[in-house]
PDB file of C-alpha atoms and ligand atoms in Angstrom:
ATOM      1  CA  MET G   3      12.845 -25.189 -12.828  1.00  0.00           C
ATOM      2  CA  THR G   4       9.653 -26.155 -11.015  1.00  0.00           C
ATOM      3  CA  PRO G   5       6.770 -23.915 -12.117  1.00  0.00           C
ATOM      4  CA  ALA G   6       5.306 -21.645  -9.453  1.00  0.00           C
ATOM      5  CA  ILE G   7       1.787 -22.779 -10.292  1.00  0.00           C
ATOM      6  CA  GLU G   8       0.613 -25.661 -12.438  1.00  0.00           C
ATOM      7  CA  ILE G   9      -3.099 -26.079 -13.049  1.00  0.00           C
ATOM      8  CA  LYS G  10      -4.107 -29.252 -14.843  1.00  0.00           C
ATOM      9  CA  ASP G  11      -7.605 -29.859 -16.166  1.00  0.00           C
ATOM     10  CA  LEU G  12      -9.233 -28.055 -13.254  1.00  0.00           C
ATOM     11  CA  HIS G  13     -12.992 -28.391 -12.871  1.00  0.00           C
ATOM     12  CA  LYS G  14     -15.150 -26.693 -10.281  1.00  0.00           C
ATOM     13  CA  HIS G  15     -18.860 -27.224  -9.780  1.00  0.00           C
ATOM     14  CA  PHE G  16     -21.144 -25.235  -7.527  1.00  0.00           C
ATOM     15  CA  GLY G  17     -24.038 -27.662  -7.348  1.00  0.00           C
ATOM     16  CA  LYS G  18     -25.053 -28.222 -10.955  1.00  0.00           C
ATOM     17  CA  ASN G  19     -23.256 -25.100 -12.130  1.00  0.00           C
ATOM     18  CA  GLU G  20     -19.933 -26.073 -13.710  1.00  0.00           C
ATOM     19  CA  VAL G  21     -17.985 -22.864 -13.306  1.00  0.00           C
ATOM     20  CA  LEU G  22     -14.540 -24.158 -14.331  1.00  0.00           C
ATOM     21  CA  ARG G  23     -14.597 -26.661 -17.167  1.00  0.00           C
ATOM     22  CA  GLY G  24     -11.085 -27.971 -17.580  1.00  0.00           C
ATOM     23  CA  ILE G  25      -8.568 -25.197 -16.998  1.00  0.00           C
ATOM     24  CA  THR G  26      -4.929 -25.911 -17.761  1.00  0.00           C
ATOM     25  CA  CYS G  27      -2.437 -23.146 -17.100  1.00  0.00           C
ATOM     26  CA  THR G  28       1.129 -22.757 -15.863  1.00  0.00           C
ATOM     27  CA  VAL G  29       2.831 -19.814 -14.182  1.00  0.00           C
ATOM     28  CA  GLU G  30       6.597 -20.041 -14.214  1.00  0.00           C
ATOM     29  CA  ALA G  31       8.593 -18.614 -11.326  1.00  0.00           C
ATOM     30  CA  GLY G  32       9.178 -14.899 -11.846  1.00  0.00           C
ATOM     31  CA  GLN G  33       6.410 -14.593 -14.422  1.00  0.00           C
ATOM     32  CA  VAL G  34       3.449 -12.250 -14.405  1.00  0.00           C
ATOM     33  CA  VAL G  35       0.316 -13.829 -15.841  1.00  0.00           C
ATOM     34  CA  CYS G  36      -2.808 -11.711 -16.239  1.00  0.00           C
ATOM     35  CA  VAL G  37      -6.219 -13.359 -16.411  1.00  0.00           C
ATOM     36  CA  ILE G  38      -8.859 -11.413 -18.276  1.00  0.00           C
ATOM     37  CA  GLY G  39     -12.424 -12.235 -19.216  1.00  0.00           C
ATOM     38  CA  PRO G  40     -16.044 -11.279 -18.703  1.00  0.00           C
ATOM     39  CA  SER G  41     -17.752 -11.197 -15.340  1.00  0.00           C
ATOM     40  CA  GLY G  42     -18.872 -14.662 -14.287  1.00  0.00           C
ATOM     41  CA  SER G  43     -16.297 -16.478 -16.427  1.00  0.00           C
ATOM     42  CA  GLY G  44     -14.712 -18.111 -13.363  1.00  0.00           C
ATOM     43  CA  LYS G  45     -11.622 -15.936 -12.837  1.00  0.00           C
ATOM     44  CA  SER G  46     -12.057 -15.489  -9.082  1.00  0.00           C
ATOM     45  CA  THR G  47     -12.952 -19.143  -8.626  1.00  0.00           C
ATOM     46  CA  LEU G  48      -9.762 -20.119 -10.464  1.00  0.00           C
ATOM     47  CA  LEU G  49      -7.639 -17.913  -8.214  1.00  0.00           C
ATOM     48  CA  ARG G  50      -9.393 -19.154  -5.085  1.00  0.00           C
ATOM     49  CA  CYS G  51      -8.783 -22.776  -6.064  1.00  0.00           C
ATOM     50  CA  VAL G  52      -5.017 -22.163  -6.103  1.00  0.00           C
ATOM     51  CA  ASN G  53      -4.908 -21.735  -2.327  1.00  0.00           C
ATOM     52  CA  LEU G  54      -7.966 -23.918  -1.699  1.00  0.00           C
ATOM     53  CA  LEU G  55     -10.254 -21.108  -0.648  1.00  0.00           C
ATOM     54  CA  GLU G  56     -12.434 -23.162  -2.999  1.00  0.00           C
ATOM     55  CA  GLN G  57     -12.116 -26.938  -3.155  1.00  0.00           C
ATOM     56  CA  PRO G  58     -11.610 -28.071  -6.772  1.00  0.00           C
ATOM     57  CA  THR G  59     -14.059 -30.703  -7.994  1.00  0.00           C
ATOM     58  CA  LEU G  60     -11.581 -32.386 -10.335  1.00  0.00           C
ATOM     59  CA  GLY G  61      -8.092 -31.849 -11.657  1.00  0.00           C
ATOM     60  CA  LYS G  62      -4.718 -31.059 -10.173  1.00  0.00           C
ATOM     61  CA  ILE G  63      -3.049 -27.929  -8.872  1.00  0.00           C
ATOM     62  CA  LEU G  64       0.615 -27.815  -7.919  1.00  0.00           C
ATOM     63  CA  VAL G  65       2.176 -24.855  -6.129  1.00  0.00           C
ATOM     64  CA  GLU G  66       5.967 -24.947  -6.363  1.00  0.00           C
ATOM     65  CA  GLY G  67       5.695 -28.653  -7.098  1.00  0.00           C
ATOM     66  CA  VAL G  68       3.457 -29.423  -4.107  1.00  0.00           C
ATOM     67  CA  GLU G  69       0.098 -30.867  -5.060  1.00  0.00           C
ATOM     68  CA  VAL G  70      -2.427 -28.772  -3.140  1.00  0.00           C
ATOM     69  CA  THR G  71      -5.239 -31.000  -4.374  1.00  0.00           C
ATOM     70  CA  ASP G  72      -3.663 -33.950  -2.521  1.00  0.00           C
ATOM     71  CA  PRO G  73      -5.895 -34.559   0.523  1.00  0.00           C
ATOM     72  CA  ASP G  74      -2.804 -35.023   2.717  1.00  0.00           C
ATOM     73  CA  VAL G  75      -1.205 -31.699   1.806  1.00  0.00           C
ATOM     74  CA  ASP G  76      -0.223 -29.271   4.566  1.00  0.00           C
ATOM     75  CA  ILE G  77      -2.319 -26.466   3.097  1.00  0.00           C
ATOM     76  CA  ASP G  78      -1.309 -23.947   5.758  1.00  0.00           C
ATOM     77  CA  ALA G  79       2.332 -24.384   4.754  1.00  0.00           C
ATOM     78  CA  VAL G  80       1.414 -23.823   1.097  1.00  0.00           C
ATOM     79  CA  ARG G  81      -0.760 -20.802   1.894  1.00  0.00           C
ATOM     80  CA  ARG G  82       2.110 -19.200   3.802  1.00  0.00           C
ATOM     81  CA  ARG G  83       3.999 -18.977   0.507  1.00  0.00           C
ATOM     82  CA  ILE G  84       1.086 -17.333  -1.304  1.00  0.00           C
ATOM     83  CA  GLY G  85       0.098 -13.696  -0.850  1.00  0.00           C
ATOM     84  CA  MET G  86      -3.434 -12.776  -1.837  1.00  0.00           C
ATOM     85  CA  VAL G  87      -4.882  -9.363  -2.572  1.00  0.00           C
ATOM     86  CA  PHE G  88      -8.610  -8.933  -3.144  1.00  0.00           C
ATOM     87  CA  GLN G  89     -10.791  -6.280  -4.683  1.00  0.00           C
ATOM     88  CA  GLN G  90     -12.036  -5.424  -1.198  1.00  0.00           C
ATOM     89  CA  PHE G  91      -9.019  -4.640   0.937  1.00  0.00           C
ATOM     90  CA  ASN G  92     -10.328  -6.414   4.063  1.00  0.00           C
ATOM     91  CA  LEU G  93      -8.226  -4.414   6.508  1.00  0.00           C
ATOM     92  CA  PHE G  94      -9.169  -4.570  10.178  1.00  0.00           C
ATOM     93  CA  PRO G  95     -10.927  -1.220  10.768  1.00  0.00           C
ATOM     94  CA  HIS G  96      -9.932  -1.016  14.437  1.00  0.00           C
ATOM     95  CA  MET G  97      -6.224  -1.440  13.708  1.00  0.00           C
ATOM     96  CA  THR G  98      -3.753   1.056  12.270  1.00  0.00           C
ATOM     97  CA  ALA G  99      -2.002   0.361   8.977  1.00  0.00           C
ATOM     98  CA  LEU G 100       1.049  -0.763  10.924  1.00  0.00           C
ATOM     99  CA  GLN G 101      -0.978  -3.108  13.128  1.00  0.00           C
ATOM    100  CA  ASN G 102      -2.753  -4.528  10.078  1.00  0.00           C
ATOM    101  CA  VAL G 103       0.603  -5.404   8.523  1.00  0.00           C
ATOM    102  CA  MET G 104       1.935  -6.856  11.789  1.00  0.00           C
ATOM    103  CA  VAL G 105      -0.912  -9.112  12.883  1.00  0.00           C
ATOM    104  CA  ALA G 106      -0.417 -12.140  10.617  1.00  0.00           C
ATOM    105  CA  GLN G 107       3.330 -11.936  10.993  1.00  0.00           C
ATOM    106  CA  ARG G 108       2.855 -12.240  14.744  1.00  0.00           C
ATOM    107  CA  ARG G 109       0.121 -14.873  14.744  1.00  0.00           C
ATOM    108  CA  VAL G 110       1.088 -17.033  11.782  1.00  0.00           C
ATOM    109  CA  LEU G 111       4.862 -16.618  11.504  1.00  0.00           C
ATOM    110  CA  ARG G 112       5.311 -16.090  15.278  1.00  0.00           C
ATOM    111  CA  ARG G 113       7.608 -13.156  14.689  1.00  0.00           C
ATOM    112  CA  GLY G 114       8.525 -11.050  17.701  1.00  0.00           C
ATOM    113  CA  ARG G 115       7.024  -7.568  18.023  1.00  0.00           C
ATOM    114  CA  LYS G 116      10.199  -5.733  17.058  1.00  0.00           C
ATOM    115  CA  GLU G 117      10.888  -7.789  13.973  1.00  0.00           C
ATOM    116  CA  ALA G 118       7.236  -7.678  12.857  1.00  0.00           C
ATOM    117  CA  GLU G 119       7.198  -3.915  13.252  1.00  0.00           C
ATOM    118  CA  LYS G 120      10.390  -3.480  11.254  1.00  0.00           C
ATOM    119  CA  VAL G 121       9.126  -5.724   8.453  1.00  0.00           C
ATOM    120  CA  ALA G 122       5.792  -3.865   8.495  1.00  0.00           C
ATOM    121  CA  ARG G 123       7.418  -0.436   8.267  1.00  0.00           C
ATOM    122  CA  ASP G 124       9.762  -1.592   5.502  1.00  0.00           C
ATOM    123  CA  ASN G 125       6.856  -2.934   3.467  1.00  0.00           C
ATOM    124  CA  LEU G 126       4.622   0.098   4.023  1.00  0.00           C
ATOM    125  CA  GLU G 127       7.583   2.142   2.757  1.00  0.00           C
ATOM    126  CA  ARG G 128       7.999  -0.223  -0.174  1.00  0.00           C
ATOM    127  CA  VAL G 129       4.428   0.437  -1.370  1.00  0.00           C
ATOM    128  CA  GLY G 130       4.642   4.173  -0.750  1.00  0.00           C
ATOM    129  CA  VAL G 131       2.537   4.558   2.402  1.00  0.00           C
ATOM    130  CA  GLY G 132       5.292   4.621   5.020  1.00  0.00           C
ATOM    131  CA  GLU G 133       4.020   7.898   6.448  1.00  0.00           C
ATOM    132  CA  LYS G 134       0.565   6.365   6.989  1.00  0.00           C
ATOM    133  CA  ALA G 135       1.706   3.698   9.448  1.00  0.00           C
ATOM    134  CA  ASP G 136      -0.352   5.102  12.316  1.00  0.00           C
ATOM    135  CA  ALA G 137      -3.480   5.887  10.306  1.00  0.00           C
ATOM    136  CA  TYR G 138      -6.632   3.800  10.551  1.00  0.00           C
ATOM    137  CA  PRO G 139      -8.164   2.411   7.341  1.00  0.00           C
ATOM    138  CA  ALA G 140     -11.034   4.941   7.468  1.00  0.00           C
ATOM    139  CA  GLN G 141      -8.450   7.739   7.361  1.00  0.00           C
ATOM    140  CA  LEU G 142      -6.903   6.387   4.154  1.00  0.00           C
ATOM    141  CA  SER G 143      -7.996   6.610   0.526  1.00  0.00           C
ATOM    142  CA  GLY G 144      -8.961   3.394  -1.244  1.00  0.00           C
ATOM    143  CA  GLY G 145      -5.642   3.382  -3.061  1.00  0.00           C
ATOM    144  CA  GLN G 146      -3.741   3.758   0.194  1.00  0.00           C
ATOM    145  CA  GLN G 147      -5.809   1.009   1.825  1.00  0.00           C
ATOM    146  CA  GLN G 148      -5.106  -1.334  -1.064  1.00  0.00           C
ATOM    147  CA  ARG G 149      -1.394  -0.586  -0.811  1.00  0.00           C
ATOM    148  CA  VAL G 150      -1.530  -1.408   2.910  1.00  0.00           C
ATOM    149  CA  ALA G 151      -3.211  -4.693   1.946  1.00  0.00           C
ATOM    150  CA  ILE G 152      -0.375  -5.378  -0.502  1.00  0.00           C
ATOM    151  CA  ALA G 153       2.191  -4.544   2.202  1.00  0.00           C
ATOM    152  CA  ARG G 154       0.387  -6.951   4.540  1.00  0.00           C
ATOM    153  CA  ALA G 155       0.745  -9.737   1.978  1.00  0.00           C
ATOM    154  CA  LEU G 156       4.394  -8.875   1.241  1.00  0.00           C
ATOM    155  CA  ALA G 157       5.286  -8.862   4.938  1.00  0.00           C
ATOM    156  CA  MET G 158       4.747 -12.616   4.950  1.00  0.00           C
ATOM    157  CA  ASN G 159       7.563 -13.020   2.379  1.00  0.00           C
ATOM    158  CA  PRO G 160       5.421 -14.888  -0.133  1.00  0.00           C
ATOM    159  CA  ASP G 161       6.982 -16.665  -3.099  1.00  0.00           C
ATOM    160  CA  LEU G 162       4.011 -15.742  -5.247  1.00  0.00           C
ATOM    161  CA  MET G 163       1.127 -13.307  -5.223  1.00  0.00           C
ATOM    162  CA  LEU G 164      -2.471 -13.681  -6.370  1.00  0.00           C
ATOM    163  CA  PHE G 165      -4.356 -10.480  -7.177  1.00  0.00           C
ATOM    164  CA  ASP G 166      -8.109 -10.537  -7.781  1.00  0.00           C
ATOM    165  CA  GLU G 167      -9.135  -7.285  -9.466  1.00  0.00           C
ATOM    166  CA  PRO G 168      -7.076  -5.218  -7.021  1.00  0.00           C
ATOM    167  CA  THR G 169      -8.058  -1.903  -8.600  1.00  0.00           C
ATOM    168  CA  SER G 170     -11.724  -2.545  -9.411  1.00  0.00           C
ATOM    169  CA  ALA G 171     -13.059  -0.944  -6.227  1.00  0.00           C
ATOM    170  CA  LEU G 172     -10.952   2.202  -6.585  1.00  0.00           C
ATOM    171  CA  ASP G 173     -11.827   5.639  -7.858  1.00  0.00           C
ATOM    172  CA  PRO G 174     -10.192   6.012 -11.280  1.00  0.00           C
ATOM    173  CA  GLU G 175      -7.635   8.561 -10.091  1.00  0.00           C
ATOM    174  CA  LEU G 176      -6.315   6.117  -7.478  1.00  0.00           C
ATOM    175  CA  VAL G 177      -5.851   3.137  -9.785  1.00  0.00           C
ATOM    176  CA  GLY G 178      -2.464   4.280 -11.077  1.00  0.00           C
ATOM    177  CA  ASP G 179      -0.763   4.269  -7.664  1.00  0.00           C
ATOM    178  CA  VAL G 180      -1.730   0.657  -7.042  1.00  0.00           C
ATOM    179  CA  LEU G 181      -0.743  -0.453 -10.537  1.00  0.00           C
ATOM    180  CA  ALA G 182       2.614   1.293 -10.080  1.00  0.00           C
ATOM    181  CA  VAL G 183       3.265  -0.770  -6.957  1.00  0.00           C
ATOM    182  CA  MET G 184       2.342  -3.960  -8.805  1.00  0.00           C
ATOM    183  CA  ARG G 185       4.567  -3.003 -11.698  1.00  0.00           C
ATOM    184  CA  LYS G 186       7.464  -2.476  -9.301  1.00  0.00           C
ATOM    185  CA  LEU G 187       6.857  -5.891  -7.746  1.00  0.00           C
ATOM    186  CA  ALA G 188       6.895  -7.451 -11.196  1.00  0.00           C
ATOM    187  CA  GLU G 189      10.192  -5.723 -11.972  1.00  0.00           C
ATOM    188  CA  GLU G 190      11.614  -7.095  -8.727  1.00  0.00           C
ATOM    189  CA  GLY G 191      10.851 -10.575 -10.039  1.00  0.00           C
ATOM    190  CA  MET G 192       7.758 -11.433  -7.989  1.00  0.00           C
ATOM    191  CA  THR G 193       5.681 -14.250  -9.427  1.00  0.00           C
ATOM    192  CA  MET G 194       2.178 -12.869  -9.942  1.00  0.00           C
ATOM    193  CA  LEU G 195      -1.162 -14.221 -11.119  1.00  0.00           C
ATOM    194  CA  VAL G 196      -3.371 -11.197 -11.635  1.00  0.00           C
ATOM    195  CA  VAL G 197      -7.062 -11.015 -12.522  1.00  0.00           C
ATOM    196  CA  THR G 198      -7.547  -7.546 -13.954  1.00  0.00           C
ATOM    197  CA  HIS G 199      -9.528  -5.409 -16.345  1.00  0.00           C
ATOM    198  CA  GLU G 200      -6.572  -3.032 -16.717  1.00  0.00           C
ATOM    199  CA  MET G 201      -5.557  -3.828 -20.269  1.00  0.00           C
ATOM    200  CA  GLY G 202      -2.708  -1.295 -20.247  1.00  0.00           C
ATOM    201  CA  PHE G 203      -1.162  -3.051 -17.267  1.00  0.00           C
ATOM    202  CA  ALA G 204      -1.672  -6.486 -18.818  1.00  0.00           C
ATOM    203  CA  ARG G 205      -0.150  -5.350 -22.092  1.00  0.00           C
ATOM    204  CA  GLU G 206       2.905  -3.737 -20.531  1.00  0.00           C
ATOM    205  CA  VAL G 207       3.639  -5.923 -17.515  1.00  0.00           C
ATOM    206  CA  ALA G 208       2.338  -9.436 -18.222  1.00  0.00           C
ATOM    207  CA  ASP G 209       4.527 -12.160 -19.672  1.00  0.00           C
ATOM    208  CA  ARG G 210       1.322 -13.941 -20.648  1.00  0.00           C
ATOM    209  CA  VAL G 211      -2.331 -13.069 -20.844  1.00  0.00           C
ATOM    210  CA  VAL G 212      -5.001 -15.722 -20.339  1.00  0.00           C
ATOM    211  CA  PHE G 213      -8.456 -14.959 -21.690  1.00  0.00           C
ATOM    212  CA  MET G 214     -11.209 -16.949 -19.951  1.00  0.00           C
ATOM    213  CA  ASP G 215     -14.828 -17.230 -20.951  1.00  0.00           C
ATOM    214  CA  GLY G 216     -17.478 -19.613 -19.694  1.00  0.00           C
ATOM    215  CA  GLY G 217     -15.063 -21.523 -17.464  1.00  0.00           C
ATOM    216  CA  VAL G 218     -12.501 -22.346 -20.139  1.00  0.00           C
ATOM    217  CA  VAL G 219      -9.263 -20.772 -21.324  1.00  0.00           C
ATOM    218  CA  VAL G 220     -10.018 -19.435 -24.772  1.00  0.00           C
ATOM    219  CA  GLU G 221      -6.594 -17.917 -25.435  1.00  0.00           C
ATOM    220  CA  ASP G 222      -3.255 -17.962 -23.642  1.00  0.00           C
ATOM    221  CA  GLY G 223      -0.199 -16.203 -24.967  1.00  0.00           C
ATOM    222  CA  PRO G 224       1.955 -13.088 -24.890  1.00  0.00           C
ATOM    223  CA  PRO G 225      -0.007  -9.837 -24.533  1.00  0.00           C
ATOM    224  CA  ALA G 226       0.952  -8.734 -28.035  1.00  0.00           C
ATOM    225  CA  GLN G 227      -0.885 -11.795 -29.304  1.00  0.00           C
ATOM    226  CA  VAL G 228      -3.893 -12.141 -26.976  1.00  0.00           C
ATOM    227  CA  ILE G 229      -4.620  -8.420 -26.646  1.00  0.00           C
ATOM    228  CA  GLY G 230      -2.872  -7.129 -29.760  1.00  0.00           C
ATOM    229  CA  ASP G 231      -3.892  -9.802 -32.243  1.00  0.00           C
ATOM    230  CA  PRO G 232      -6.583 -12.056 -30.728  1.00  0.00           C
ATOM    231  CA  GLN G 233      -7.326 -15.211 -32.692  1.00  0.00           C
ATOM    232  CA  HIS G 234     -10.774 -15.979 -31.327  1.00  0.00           C
ATOM    233  CA  GLU G 235     -14.029 -14.174 -31.900  1.00  0.00           C
ATOM    234  CA  ARG G 236     -14.898 -14.340 -28.188  1.00  0.00           C
ATOM    235  CA  THR G 237     -11.615 -12.631 -27.278  1.00  0.00           C
ATOM    236  CA  ARG G 238     -12.152  -9.961 -29.906  1.00  0.00           C
ATOM    237  CA  GLY G 239     -15.691  -9.323 -28.650  1.00  0.00           C
ATOM    238  CA  PHE G 240     -14.518  -8.985 -25.062  1.00  0.00           C
ATOM    239  CA  LEU G 241     -11.631  -6.672 -25.917  1.00  0.00           C
ATOM    240  CA  HIS G 242     -13.939  -4.590 -28.030  1.00  0.00           C
ATOM    241  CA  ARG G 243     -16.143  -4.029 -24.976  1.00  0.00           C
ATOM    242  CA  VAL G 244     -13.327  -3.177 -22.525  1.00  0.00           C
ATOM    243  CA  LEU G 245     -10.830  -1.263 -24.656  1.00  0.00           C
TER     244      LEU G 245
HETATM  245  P1  ADP N  21     -15.512 -13.942 -12.247  1.00  0.00           P
HETATM  246  O1  ADP N  21     -14.520 -13.716 -11.157  1.00  0.00           O
HETATM  247  O2  ADP N  21     -14.894 -14.251 -13.559  1.00  0.00           O
HETATM  248  O3  ADP N  21     -16.505 -12.814 -12.355  1.00  0.00           O
HETATM  249  P2  ADP N  21     -16.521 -16.004 -10.493  1.00  0.00           P
HETATM  250  O4  ADP N  21     -15.432 -17.021 -10.389  1.00  0.00           O
HETATM  251  O5  ADP N  21     -16.689 -15.054  -9.372  1.00  0.00           O
HETATM  252  O6  ADP N  21     -16.362 -15.246 -11.893  1.00  0.00           O
HETATM  253  O7  ADP N  21     -17.899 -16.730 -10.679  1.00  0.00           O
HETATM  254  C1  ADP N  21     -18.156 -17.664 -11.707  1.00  0.00           C
HETATM  255  C2  ADP N  21     -19.504 -18.286 -11.478  1.00  0.00           C
HETATM  256  O8  ADP N  21     -19.470 -19.055 -10.291  1.00  0.00           O
HETATM  257  C3  ADP N  21     -20.632 -17.293 -11.321  1.00  0.00           C
HETATM  258  O9  ADP N  21     -21.740 -17.793 -12.010  1.00  0.00           O
HETATM  259  C4  ADP N  21     -20.887 -17.284  -9.833  1.00  0.00           C
HETATM  260  O10 ADP N  21     -22.231 -17.021  -9.559  1.00  0.00           O
HETATM  261  C5  ADP N  21     -20.513 -18.702  -9.436  1.00  0.00           C
HETATM  262  N1  ADP N  21     -20.013 -18.774  -8.057  1.00  0.00           N
HETATM  263  C6  ADP N  21     -18.869 -18.209  -7.596  1.00  0.00           C
HETATM  264  N2  ADP N  21     -18.695 -18.490  -6.289  1.00  0.00           N
HETATM  265  C7  ADP N  21     -19.745 -19.248  -5.905  1.00  0.00           C
HETATM  266  C8  ADP N  21     -20.144 -19.868  -4.677  1.00  0.00           C
HETATM  267  N3  ADP N  21     -19.390 -19.772  -3.572  1.00  0.00           N
HETATM  268  N4  ADP N  21     -21.286 -20.575  -4.673  1.00  0.00           N
HETATM  269  C9  ADP N  21     -22.042 -20.704  -5.797  1.00  0.00           C
HETATM  270  N5  ADP N  21     -21.728 -20.158  -6.978  1.00  0.00           N
HETATM  271  C10 ADP N  21     -20.595 -19.439  -7.049  1.00  0.00           C
HETATM  272 MG1   MG N  22     -14.158 -12.120  -9.928  1.00  0.00          MG
END
């Protein structure tokens, strides 16, 4: 089967700063891969390269077999298959939850109002905020806002989801609700590449954990290995600080 994401020797420079220094990593369809590592190690840049929010300097990225680093690629078509969830929820403040989940469906997928509304309500329900459809972001907790953001991504029927520290901006008591939604998605078979500091989630949900440091992959393996029995000193040091 074609992997969902294949990253081959990816390099990314910002000026003279080489932030990614040869990343190779594969996410198979239906897998959950968690990326962990210290701040500044290049995790967000890696994720952003997958849908070309950042332009890679060197190397290849294939999404479902389509080379996104090919200059002739239809990147909008690729992006439509990728849902992305950020640390900051980026909801439109002047729109209700329902409207937030409808807008890209209408504008990008050209869905009719009725269909977009049904899909929006179904997905708000799916992430446990169905009764908040008519609330504005300011009326919602951070955890509810993030779940609306997840519903917004899901409403586009993505084949895979990228999460960049989706719980890092949340009050601790709200983290669990968002992780529960992500866990459910994983159980439903969604392909997910997740940057997270939630080691419990990574340990229980991930098929593989990738530890990055200084723009390279230091360790890549099942959670029981990378988190439970790390082979590298840098991994051990990092885990020691976060666990
Ligand atoms: P992480 O997500 O692991 O904390 P990032 O990928 O955000 O790491 O950042 C890695 C490095 O790249 C940092 O040194 C950061 O300052 C730098 N960086 C990230 N984005 C940009 C940018 N748009 N322009 C210049 N430098 C950047
Ligand atoms: Mg980051």
